[in-house]
């Protein structure tokens, strides 16, 4: 029996306690929604509001949303005999300042401690995320940009503002991202802090989803792949420190992971061209999770084929083997394949590992109804090329996100 893979413990304490700090700006209304989203995602939230923030949204609103008292004063005699800022600073696992006004950026950059927010930021050991929001001309001002660079150099995590129409009527960069985007930024930042950075500095190309081979303008050959496994791996590689390019086939409708470059393709030939360009641009690891159609029609009909006869024969030709082409063309690159089989899983997986010159292959039995295509869960057997002298690893049934994390750790263990 193959050994069961056990999860790698986090390299940093789990982030569960978040201080949401709100400063003065019309975008403060988005912070109320963000507070609720953070709580729904399992975070415990306490709120700090500056005097300016309270001109746009009331502390009572945030208290009702979080169930916790909102903190507004630096010298509060009711809070631990006047040392409430120290208690807050020690309590937090993470501080998120959203929105962060130009004034707040300047005071943080100068190391000032003249209100509750700036004092807590100086007194905490927790990481601080800053989401600036202001008029586009203010955002572009050299003084603001200098303050942002200073904060970044000091270790603050800067969330870049969005572009678009602003409350003042101007159009440009400076808008606070929408609450759901801010939540994803927080979750991604948490992952980077708590996941082993085993792929730091590596460039990874991943193929995901099905390919689509046209029969005519309205019909095509394809398969049941949804791309979930490939997208989960893209997130896991990003969280492990890699620069990720994700090539998605067959009109995959999944949301692109933040900070991942996505390229959409349709056919197997399209995917091979995109993969080749990505690898030639610089790539350390190639992961092929896409379910590439084995065959395509020799010539797709230019017009819709009419149903005029009882039988129809399609003239099919073999598609290029993307994985084998890439692995043999770039032998120095670490290449990972996937095998979805319905029988003799280990036999076929080992055969592909050798014939396609792979470093590692993960295979699953898609005849099982509880895992594989369209499912959020999977189970894998993982095999390695002989030169690595690693025994097979069995990943028992779990979420595809967890499977992806384990696969990335296995890749990291081989490379490092």
XYZ file of N, CA and C in Angstrom, residues 129-366:
714
model
N -2.346 45.355 6.059
C -2.741 45.556 4.666
C -3.371 46.936 4.536
N -3.005 47.660 3.488
C -3.477 49.032 3.293
C -4.136 49.135 1.924
N -5.387 49.582 1.904
C -6.128 49.744 0.650
C -6.426 51.226 0.438
N -5.545 51.947 -0.264
C -5.758 53.377 -0.474
C -7.009 53.646 -1.313
N -7.678 54.765 -1.019
C -8.829 55.191 -1.807
C -8.917 56.706 -1.740
N -8.924 57.342 -2.924
C -8.928 58.810 -2.971
C -9.172 59.256 -4.403
N -9.284 60.552 -4.605
C -9.415 61.141 -5.927
C -8.224 60.756 -6.801
N -8.480 60.565 -8.082
C -7.427 60.072 -8.982
C -6.227 61.005 -9.050
N -6.464 62.323 -8.948
C -5.349 63.258 -8.980
C -4.518 63.179 -7.706
N -5.203 62.978 -6.566
C -4.494 62.801 -5.304
C -3.644 61.534 -5.341
N -4.227 60.453 -5.867
C -3.500 59.183 -5.929
C -2.241 59.307 -6.792
N -2.316 60.121 -7.841
C -1.178 60.267 -8.746
C -0.119 61.240 -8.218
N -0.421 61.986 -7.157
C 0.513 62.997 -6.663
C 1.809 62.333 -6.176
N 2.957 62.910 -6.498
C 4.240 62.314 -6.093
C 4.361 62.094 -4.587
N 3.777 62.993 -3.784
C 3.887 62.828 -2.332
C 3.158 61.572 -1.865
N 1.978 61.331 -2.446
C 1.215 60.133 -2.089
C 1.970 58.889 -2.535
N 2.487 58.901 -3.756
C 3.222 57.747 -4.267
C 4.484 57.483 -3.442
N 5.133 58.545 -2.970
C 6.307 58.378 -2.116
C 5.911 57.732 -0.793
N 4.779 58.150 -0.226
C 4.313 57.548 1.027
C 3.958 56.079 0.845
N 3.320 55.767 -0.286
C 2.974 54.368 -0.568
C 4.239 53.526 -0.679
N 5.248 54.040 -1.386
C 6.503 53.305 -1.525
C 7.194 53.133 -0.183
N 7.134 54.160 0.647
C 7.729 54.071 1.982
C 7.051 52.980 2.809
N 5.726 52.952 2.775
C 4.995 51.927 3.517
C 5.317 50.532 2.995
N 5.404 50.406 1.676
C 5.755 49.108 1.091
C 7.139 48.673 1.539
N 8.090 49.620 1.561
C 9.450 49.304 2.004
C 9.481 48.893 3.481
N 8.543 49.406 4.273
C 8.485 49.068 5.694
C 7.759 47.756 5.948
N 7.219 47.136 4.889
C 6.584 45.838 5.049
C 5.077 45.851 5.015
N 4.463 47.018 4.807
C 3.013 47.072 4.655
C 2.621 46.439 3.318
N 1.530 45.708 3.317
C 1.003 45.111 2.092
C 0.039 46.100 1.453
N 0.359 46.568 0.253
C -0.441 47.585 -0.417
C -1.415 46.917 -1.392
N -2.692 47.220 -1.245
C -3.720 46.760 -2.183
C -3.948 47.884 -3.190
N -3.587 47.647 -4.433
C -3.697 48.688 -5.446
C -5.153 49.088 -5.661
N -5.433 50.394 -5.801
C -6.806 50.833 -6.050
C -7.264 50.478 -7.454
N -8.584 50.444 -7.643
C -9.161 50.195 -8.953
C -9.276 51.498 -9.737
N -9.506 51.349 -11.038
C -9.774 52.494 -11.903
C -11.246 52.526 -12.264
N -11.751 53.731 -12.553
C -13.140 53.879 -12.965
C -13.686 55.231 -12.593
N -15.008 55.358 -12.694
C -15.681 56.603 -12.348
C -15.699 56.752 -10.829
N -15.296 57.935 -10.347
C -15.237 58.177 -8.913
C -16.421 59.020 -8.466
N -16.623 59.079 -7.152
C -17.776 59.790 -6.601
C -17.779 61.257 -7.009
N -16.604 61.843 -7.197
C -16.502 63.255 -7.567
C -16.754 63.482 -9.044
N -16.900 62.401 -9.811
C -17.115 62.514 -11.240
C -15.874 62.293 -12.072
N -14.691 62.331 -11.448
C -13.453 62.071 -12.184
C -13.377 60.599 -12.595
N -12.558 60.332 -13.581
C -12.326 58.962 -14.027
C -10.830 58.686 -13.918
N -10.485 57.603 -13.257
C -9.076 57.254 -13.112
C -8.863 56.287 -11.970
N -7.604 56.095 -11.621
C -7.244 55.152 -10.572
C -7.375 55.814 -9.209
N -7.884 55.068 -8.247
C -8.052 55.593 -6.900
C -9.259 55.037 -6.178
N -10.088 54.279 -6.890
C -11.282 53.684 -6.283
C -10.911 52.530 -5.362
N -11.614 52.411 -4.262
C -11.445 51.244 -3.397
C -12.030 50.035 -4.109
N -11.298 48.916 -4.201
C -11.862 47.710 -4.821
C -13.156 47.282 -4.128
N -13.965 46.540 -4.850
C -15.224 46.070 -4.289
C -14.959 45.122 -3.111
N -15.901 45.043 -2.164
C -15.673 44.246 -0.952
C -15.296 42.790 -1.212
N -15.902 42.169 -2.234
C -15.565 40.768 -2.486
C -14.127 40.621 -2.981
N -13.628 41.621 -3.717
C -12.230 41.595 -4.161
C -11.299 41.808 -2.974
N -11.679 42.723 -2.080
C -10.871 42.943 -0.876
C -10.810 41.673 -0.029
N -11.938 40.983 0.079
C -11.951 39.726 0.843
C -10.985 38.729 0.229
N -11.003 38.595 -1.078
C -10.095 37.660 -1.744
C -8.643 38.061 -1.512
N -8.380 39.378 -1.489
C -7.019 39.835 -1.211
C -6.585 39.420 0.194
N -7.494 39.555 1.154
C -7.183 39.172 2.531
C -6.916 37.671 2.620
N -7.783 36.881 2.005
C -7.628 35.426 2.055
C -6.326 35.001 1.372
N -6.015 35.622 0.244
C -4.774 35.290 -0.459
C -3.546 35.685 0.354
N -3.613 36.843 0.997
C -2.489 37.275 1.832
C -2.308 36.318 2.998
N -3.405 35.916 3.605
C -3.344 34.930 4.694
C -2.680 33.652 4.212
N -3.058 33.204 3.002
C -2.480 31.965 2.474
C -0.977 32.102 2.285
N -0.525 33.259 1.794
C 0.907 33.442 1.580
C 1.685 33.417 2.887
N 1.044 33.871 3.970
C 1.714 33.884 5.267
C 1.729 32.517 5.936
N 0.736 31.684 5.626
C 0.582 30.437 6.357
C 0.952 29.196 5.551
N 1.273 29.376 4.260
C 1.643 28.247 3.406
C 3.158 28.254 3.203
N 3.759 27.076 3.266
C 5.199 26.967 3.032
C 5.549 27.494 1.641
N 6.510 28.402 1.568
C 6.880 29.033 0.301
C 7.889 28.167 -0.447
N 7.447 26.988 -0.837
C 8.364 26.021 -1.437
C 8.610 26.278 -2.919
N 7.840 27.197 -3.539
C 8.039 27.492 -4.966
C 8.440 28.946 -5.190
N 8.980 29.582 -4.177
C 9.382 30.979 -4.305
C 10.374 31.156 -5.457
N 10.061 32.114 -6.336
C 10.937 32.406 -7.460
C 10.731 31.511 -8.665
N 9.865 30.516 -8.564
C 9.626 29.605 -9.681
C 8.532 30.160 -10.601
N 8.668 29.898 -11.884
C 7.635 30.227 -12.861
C 6.928 28.939 -13.263
N 5.603 28.953 -13.138
C 4.808 27.749 -13.354
C 3.779 28.004 -14.447
N 3.673 27.071 -15.379
C 2.616 27.095 -16.387
C 1.698 25.907 -16.153
N 0.400 26.169 -16.115
C -0.592 25.121 -15.839
C -1.651 25.133 -16.941
N -1.975 23.965 -17.468
C -3.123 23.846 -18.373
C -4.293 23.273 -17.596
N -5.505 23.734 -17.920
C -6.679 23.316 -17.143
C -7.908 23.267 -18.034
N -8.849 22.406 -17.626
C -10.127 22.340 -18.321
C -10.088 21.462 -19.560
N -11.204 21.405 -20.289
C -11.270 20.604 -21.511
C -10.795 21.407 -22.722
N -10.529 20.732 -23.821
C -10.398 21.436 -25.093
C -11.686 21.224 -25.884
N -11.926 22.109 -26.819
C -13.135 22.080 -27.648
C -12.709 21.960 -29.099
N -13.181 20.925 -29.774
C -12.828 20.686 -31.169
C -14.074 20.839 -32.027
N -14.085 21.839 -32.885
C -15.283 22.188 -33.644
C -15.650 21.117 -34.668
N -16.954 20.815 -34.736
C -17.509 19.991 -35.814
C -18.080 20.915 -36.888
N -18.842 21.894 -36.442
C -19.350 22.969 -37.291
C -19.495 24.191 -36.388
N -20.032 25.301 -36.832
C -20.086 26.498 -35.987
C -20.891 26.357 -34.702
N -21.719 25.314 -34.556
C -22.540 25.184 -33.351
C -22.303 23.883 -32.587
N -21.522 22.969 -33.125
C -21.296 21.680 -32.473
C -19.799 21.455 -32.289
N -19.479 20.637 -31.273
C -18.061 20.395 -31.015
C -17.883 19.077 -30.263
N -16.651 18.590 -30.256
C -16.241 17.446 -29.449
C -15.532 17.974 -28.209
N -15.868 17.427 -27.040
C -15.217 17.859 -25.816
C -15.376 16.770 -24.752
N -15.220 17.141 -23.471
C -15.345 16.176 -22.388
C -15.885 16.871 -21.142
N -15.948 16.135 -20.042
C -16.616 16.640 -18.834
C -15.719 17.453 -17.909
N -14.485 17.704 -18.279
C -13.598 18.444 -17.392
C -14.117 19.863 -17.150
N -14.001 20.325 -15.890
C -14.457 21.675 -15.528
C -13.310 22.630 -15.264
N -12.086 22.118 -15.114
C -10.941 22.972 -14.807
C -10.708 23.187 -13.327
N -11.547 22.614 -12.460
C -11.438 22.881 -11.022
C -10.080 22.479 -10.451
N -9.552 21.339 -10.896
C -8.282 20.876 -10.351
C -7.150 21.804 -10.773
N -7.155 22.212 -12.035
C -6.105 23.102 -12.511
C -6.150 24.464 -11.853
N -7.358 24.993 -11.641
C -7.487 26.294 -10.991
C -7.067 26.202 -9.521
N -7.390 25.084 -8.872
C -6.946 24.884 -7.490
C -5.420 24.834 -7.419
N -4.807 24.198 -8.388
C -3.339 24.135 -8.421
C -2.734 25.509 -8.694
N -3.399 26.308 -9.522
C -2.900 27.665 -9.775
C -2.872 28.473 -8.490
N -3.934 28.364 -7.690
C -3.974 29.074 -6.408
C -2.901 28.544 -5.466
N -2.758 27.219 -5.415
C -1.790 26.617 -4.494
C -0.360 26.996 -4.881
N -0.054 27.010 -6.177
C 1.286 27.404 -6.626
C 1.543 28.871 -6.318
N 0.538 29.716 -6.553
C 0.676 31.134 -6.216
C 0.929 31.319 -4.729
N 0.164 30.609 -3.899
C 0.324 30.732 -2.453
C 1.692 30.236 -1.996
N 2.282 29.326 -2.772
C 3.606 28.796 -2.422
C 4.729 29.667 -2.961
N 4.385 30.823 -3.549
C 5.392 31.773 -3.962
C 5.715 31.813 -5.438
N 5.004 31.018 -6.251
C 5.324 30.941 -7.676
C 4.636 32.043 -8.475
N 5.210 32.341 -9.628
C 4.565 33.188 -10.644
C 3.847 32.248 -11.606
N 2.531 32.386 -11.719
C 1.718 31.366 -12.372
C 1.051 31.896 -13.639
N 1.175 31.107 -14.711
C 0.393 31.320 -15.930
C -0.566 30.154 -16.076
N -1.853 30.456 -16.216
C -2.900 29.440 -16.284
C -3.531 29.467 -17.668
N -3.412 28.374 -18.395
C -3.993 28.266 -19.730
C -5.282 27.460 -19.610
N -6.422 28.137 -19.793
C -7.737 27.525 -19.580
C -8.396 27.223 -20.912
N -8.801 25.980 -21.079
C -9.434 25.568 -22.326
C -10.942 25.464 -22.211
N -11.589 25.419 -23.356
C -13.008 25.078 -23.413
C -13.953 26.022 -22.713
N -13.660 27.317 -22.715
C -14.567 28.300 -22.109
C -14.842 28.001 -20.634
N -13.807 27.667 -19.872
C -13.950 27.429 -18.439
C -14.507 28.690 -17.780
N -15.540 28.527 -16.952
C -16.239 29.677 -16.377
C -15.792 30.002 -14.953
N -14.743 29.362 -14.460
C -14.281 29.603 -13.097
C -13.610 30.966 -12.974
N -13.670 31.537 -11.751
C -13.041 32.830 -11.501
C -11.525 32.676 -11.483
N -10.843 33.584 -12.162
C -9.389 33.532 -12.216
C -8.791 33.877 -10.862
N -7.903 33.051 -10.324
C -7.257 33.394 -9.050
C -6.494 34.710 -9.158
N -6.531 35.493 -8.099
C -5.803 36.753 -8.085
C -4.315 36.523 -8.311
N -3.699 37.451 -9.016
C -2.269 37.451 -9.276
C -1.832 36.279 -10.160
N -2.789 35.656 -10.840
C -2.481 34.589 -11.793
C -2.789 35.092 -13.197
N -1.853 34.927 -14.107
C -2.068 35.306 -15.507
C -2.868 34.212 -16.200
N -3.988 34.592 -16.800
C -4.857 33.603 -17.449
C -4.859 33.802 -18.956
N -4.779 32.687 -19.682
C -4.874 32.682 -21.139
C -5.992 31.714 -21.517
N -7.007 32.190 -22.232
C -8.127 31.339 -22.642
C -7.891 30.824 -24.049
N -8.120 29.527 -24.224
C -7.987 28.890 -25.537
C -9.188 27.967 -25.749
N -9.290 27.421 -26.939
C -10.379 26.479 -27.213
C -9.832 25.097 -27.562
N -9.169 24.981 -28.700
C -8.772 23.671 -29.203
C -7.432 23.209 -28.641
N -7.115 21.945 -28.928
C -5.825 21.389 -28.507
C -4.672 22.112 -29.184
N -4.826 22.442 -30.453
C -3.768 23.179 -31.149
C -3.566 24.554 -30.531
N -4.669 25.219 -30.172
C -4.566 26.517 -29.499
C -3.800 26.384 -28.180
N -4.121 25.323 -27.414
C -3.497 25.134 -26.114
C -2.006 24.848 -26.258
N -1.643 24.048 -27.257
C -0.232 23.736 -27.475
C 0.550 25.006 -27.822
N -0.024 25.845 -28.670
C 0.660 27.090 -29.042
C 0.833 28.001 -27.829
N -0.233 28.127 -27.024
C -0.150 28.978 -25.833
C 0.854 28.424 -24.832
N 0.853 27.097 -24.659
C 1.790 26.473 -23.721
C 3.233 26.669 -24.186
N 3.464 26.509 -25.466
C 4.814 26.665 -26.001
C 5.311 28.094 -25.803
N 4.448 29.077 -26.072
C 4.848 30.474 -25.881
C 5.158 30.763 -24.418
N 4.337 30.217 -23.520
C 4.548 30.451 -22.092
C 5.851 29.822 -21.615
N 6.122 28.607 -22.067
C 7.346 27.914 -21.652
C 8.577 28.619 -22.221
N 8.488 29.046 -23.480
C 9.628 29.722 -24.094
C 9.919 31.072 -23.443
N 8.889 31.682 -22.855
C 9.079 32.964 -22.173
C 9.770 32.791 -20.826
N 9.908 31.554 -20.382
C 10.558 31.256 -19.106
C 9.651 30.453 -18.212
N 10.029 29.234 -17.915
C 9.182 28.361 -17.106
C 10.050 27.320 -16.405
N 9.782 27.124 -15.117
C 10.511 26.112 -14.351
C 9.707 24.838 -14.179
N 8.379 24.985 -14.098
C 7.502 23.844 -13.830
C 6.313 23.910 -14.777
N 6.031 22.810 -15.445
C 4.869 22.708 -16.336
C 3.937 21.643 -15.768
N 2.697 22.030 -15.498
C 1.708 21.108 -14.917
C 0.542 20.990 -15.876
N 0.309 19.786 -16.382
C -0.724 19.574 -17.391
C -1.933 18.864 -16.772
N -2.909 19.654 -16.328
C -4.142 19.063 -15.795
C -5.258 19.039 -16.828
N -5.071 19.729 -17.954
C -6.137 19.828 -18.954
C -6.499 18.457 -19.508
N -7.802 18.276 -19.764
C -8.291 17.060 -20.418
C -8.362 17.355 -21.910
N -7.272 17.063 -22.595
C -7.154 17.410 -24.016
C -7.855 16.354 -24.859
N -8.694 16.808 -25.793
C -9.377 15.871 -26.690
C -8.344 15.101 -27.506
N -8.510 13.793 -27.555
C -7.547 12.963 -28.287
C -7.666 13.159 -29.795
N -8.873 13.476 -30.274
C -9.098 13.599 -31.711
C -9.883 14.873 -32.018
N -9.746 15.329 -33.258
C -10.524 16.445 -33.778
C -11.007 16.084 -35.177
N -11.996 16.802 -35.674
C -12.432 16.561 -37.043
C -11.355 17.047 -38.013
N -11.227 16.311 -39.095
C -10.195 16.685 -40.072
C -10.472 18.081 -40.626
N -11.733 18.344 -40.937
C -12.129 19.660 -41.441
C -13.474 20.019 -40.826
N -13.501 21.061 -40.031
C -14.759 21.523 -39.452
C -15.622 22.149 -40.546
N -16.909 21.816 -40.534
C -17.821 22.356 -41.542
C -17.974 23.862 -41.360
N -17.935 24.636 -42.437
C -18.054 26.095 -42.307
C -19.451 26.554 -41.931
N -20.460 25.729 -42.224
C -21.840 26.053 -41.897
C -22.443 24.925 -41.059
N -23.539 25.225 -40.344
C -24.191 24.215 -39.525
C -24.617 23.027 -40.378
N -24.260 21.821 -39.915
C -24.628 20.599 -40.619
C -26.108 20.313 -40.382
N -26.872 20.150 -41.438
C -28.302 19.907 -41.312
C -28.586 18.428 -41.068
N -29.660 18.173 -40.332
C -30.055 16.795 -40.015
C -30.893 16.254 -41.169
N -30.187 15.785 -42.196
C -30.883 15.311 -43.407
C -30.771 13.811 -43.609
N -29.963 13.138 -42.780
C -29.809 11.692 -42.938
C -29.759 11.011 -41.576
N -30.053 9.703 -41.567
C -30.132 8.958 -40.309
C -28.762 8.720 -39.682
N -27.734 8.656 -40.485
C -26.400 8.394 -39.978
C -25.412 9.432 -40.522
N -24.354 9.686 -39.742
C -23.324 10.607 -40.191
C -21.984 10.105 -39.672
N -20.978 10.165 -40.475
C -19.635 9.729 -40.104
C -18.723 10.937 -40.031
N -18.006 11.041 -38.919
C -17.036 12.108 -38.757
C -15.642 11.579 -39.064
N -14.897 12.315 -39.854
C -13.518 11.954 -40.171
C -12.630 12.611 -39.120
N -12.069 11.803 -38.207
C -11.290 12.319 -37.080
C -9.802 12.072 -37.282
N -9.001 13.021 -36.829
C -7.554 12.871 -36.846
C -7.027 13.119 -35.430
N -5.873 12.554 -35.131
C -5.328 12.649 -33.777
C -4.820 14.058 -33.495
N -5.111 14.524 -32.271
C -4.605 15.815 -31.813
C -3.157 15.683 -31.347
N -2.431 16.773 -31.296
C -1.072 16.712 -30.742
C -1.103 16.364 -29.260
N -0.106 15.639 -28.809
C 0.027 15.313 -27.396
C 0.788 16.464 -26.731
N 0.059 17.367 -26.098
C 0.660 18.579 -25.548
C 1.700 18.245 -24.498
N 1.346 17.359 -23.579
C 2.251 17.023 -22.479
C 3.543 16.408 -22.991
N 3.428 15.419 -23.893
C 4.622 14.764 -24.424
C 5.467 15.736 -25.245
N 4.809 16.593 -26.017
C 5.544 17.558 -26.835
C 6.359 18.502 -25.963
N 5.738 19.027 -24.922
C 6.431 19.961 -24.037
C 7.553 19.263 -23.277
N 7.259 18.094 -22.721
C 8.253 17.413 -21.883
C 9.484 16.998 -22.685
N 9.289 16.536 -23.930
C 10.431 16.126 -24.741
C 11.170 17.326 -25.332
N 10.464 18.425 -25.556
C 11.107 19.612 -26.126
C 11.905 20.386 -25.084
N 11.528 20.247 -23.820
C 12.189 21.000 -22.745
C 12.561 20.032 -21.618
N 13.561 19.198 -21.850
C 13.892 18.128 -20.900
C 14.404 18.620 -19.550
N 14.866 19.850 -19.454
C 15.395 20.357 -18.181
C 14.302 20.938 -17.288
N 13.097 21.028 -17.791
C 11.996 21.587 -17.018
C 11.305 20.482 -16.214
N 10.828 20.814 -15.015
C 10.101 19.846 -14.185
C 8.672 19.757 -14.713
N 8.263 18.565 -15.155
C 6.976 18.391 -15.823
C 6.101 17.431 -15.021
N 4.872 17.868 -14.768
C 3.910 17.080 -14.002
C 2.714 16.777 -14.887
N 2.365 15.504 -14.974
C 1.205 15.097 -15.763
C 0.079 14.618 -14.880
N -1.112 14.541 -15.471
C -2.286 14.004 -14.788
C -2.885 12.913 -15.660
N -3.416 11.900 -15.023
C -4.045 10.808 -15.754
C -5.411 10.531 -15.142
N -6.442 10.660 -15.943
C -7.798 10.310 -15.507
C -8.162 8.998 -16.183
N -8.238 7.938 -15.395
C -8.463 6.602 -15.939
C -9.725 5.979 -15.347
N -10.236 4.985 -16.043
C -11.411 4.243 -15.550
C -11.063 2.813 -15.149
N -9.841 2.360 -15.457
C -9.395 1.022 -15.071
C -7.870 0.971 -15.096
N -7.308 0.021 -14.367
C -5.852 -0.163 -14.330
C -5.126 1.165 -14.156
N -5.557 1.927 -13.162
C -5.069 3.288 -12.975
C -3.550 3.326 -12.830
N -3.009 2.488 -11.954
C -1.571 2.524 -11.703
C -0.787 2.111 -12.937
N -1.251 1.111 -13.644
C -0.555 0.624 -14.842
C -0.438 1.738 -15.884
N -1.572 2.396 -16.186
C -1.558 3.442 -17.214
C -0.761 4.666 -16.754
N -0.843 4.976 -15.475
C -0.112 6.134 -14.957
C 1.390 5.919 -15.076
N 1.867 4.748 -14.674
C 3.297 4.471 -14.777
C 3.754 4.461 -16.227
N 2.889 3.979 -17.103
C 3.233 3.970 -18.525
C 3.396 5.379 -19.072
N 2.481 6.278 -18.699
C 2.578 7.669 -19.160
C 3.784 8.370 -18.546
N 4.079 8.055 -17.308
C 5.219 8.662 -16.630
C 6.498 8.414 -17.420
N 6.648 7.191 -17.919
C 7.865 6.824 -18.646
C 7.825 7.283 -20.093
N 6.702 7.016 -20.784
C 6.652 7.301 -22.218
C 6.662 8.796 -22.517
N 6.135 9.592 -21.606
C 6.072 11.031 -21.842
C 7.194 11.798 -21.142
N 8.129 11.060 -20.565
C 9.322 11.673 -19.971
C 8.951 12.662 -18.869
N 8.068 12.226 -17.951
C 7.584 13.103 -16.890
C 8.427 12.948 -15.631
N 8.394 13.973 -14.801
C 9.037 13.897 -13.492
C 8.073 13.385 -12.431
N 6.776 13.619 -12.654
C 5.779 13.264 -11.649
C 4.421 13.155 -12.340
N 3.596 12.230 -11.890
C 2.261 12.100 -12.447
C 1.262 11.825 -11.319
N 0.123 12.477 -11.386
C -0.964 12.267 -10.423
C -2.137 11.666 -11.176
N -2.640 10.560 -10.704
C -3.709 9.879 -11.434
C -4.904 9.637 -10.527
N -6.078 9.620 -11.128
C -7.288 9.333 -10.366
C -8.224 8.451 -11.181
N -9.098 7.794 -10.476
C -10.048 6.859 -11.071
C -11.371 7.597 -11.282
N -11.614 8.047 -12.513
C -12.823 8.823 -12.779
C -14.058 7.953 -12.944
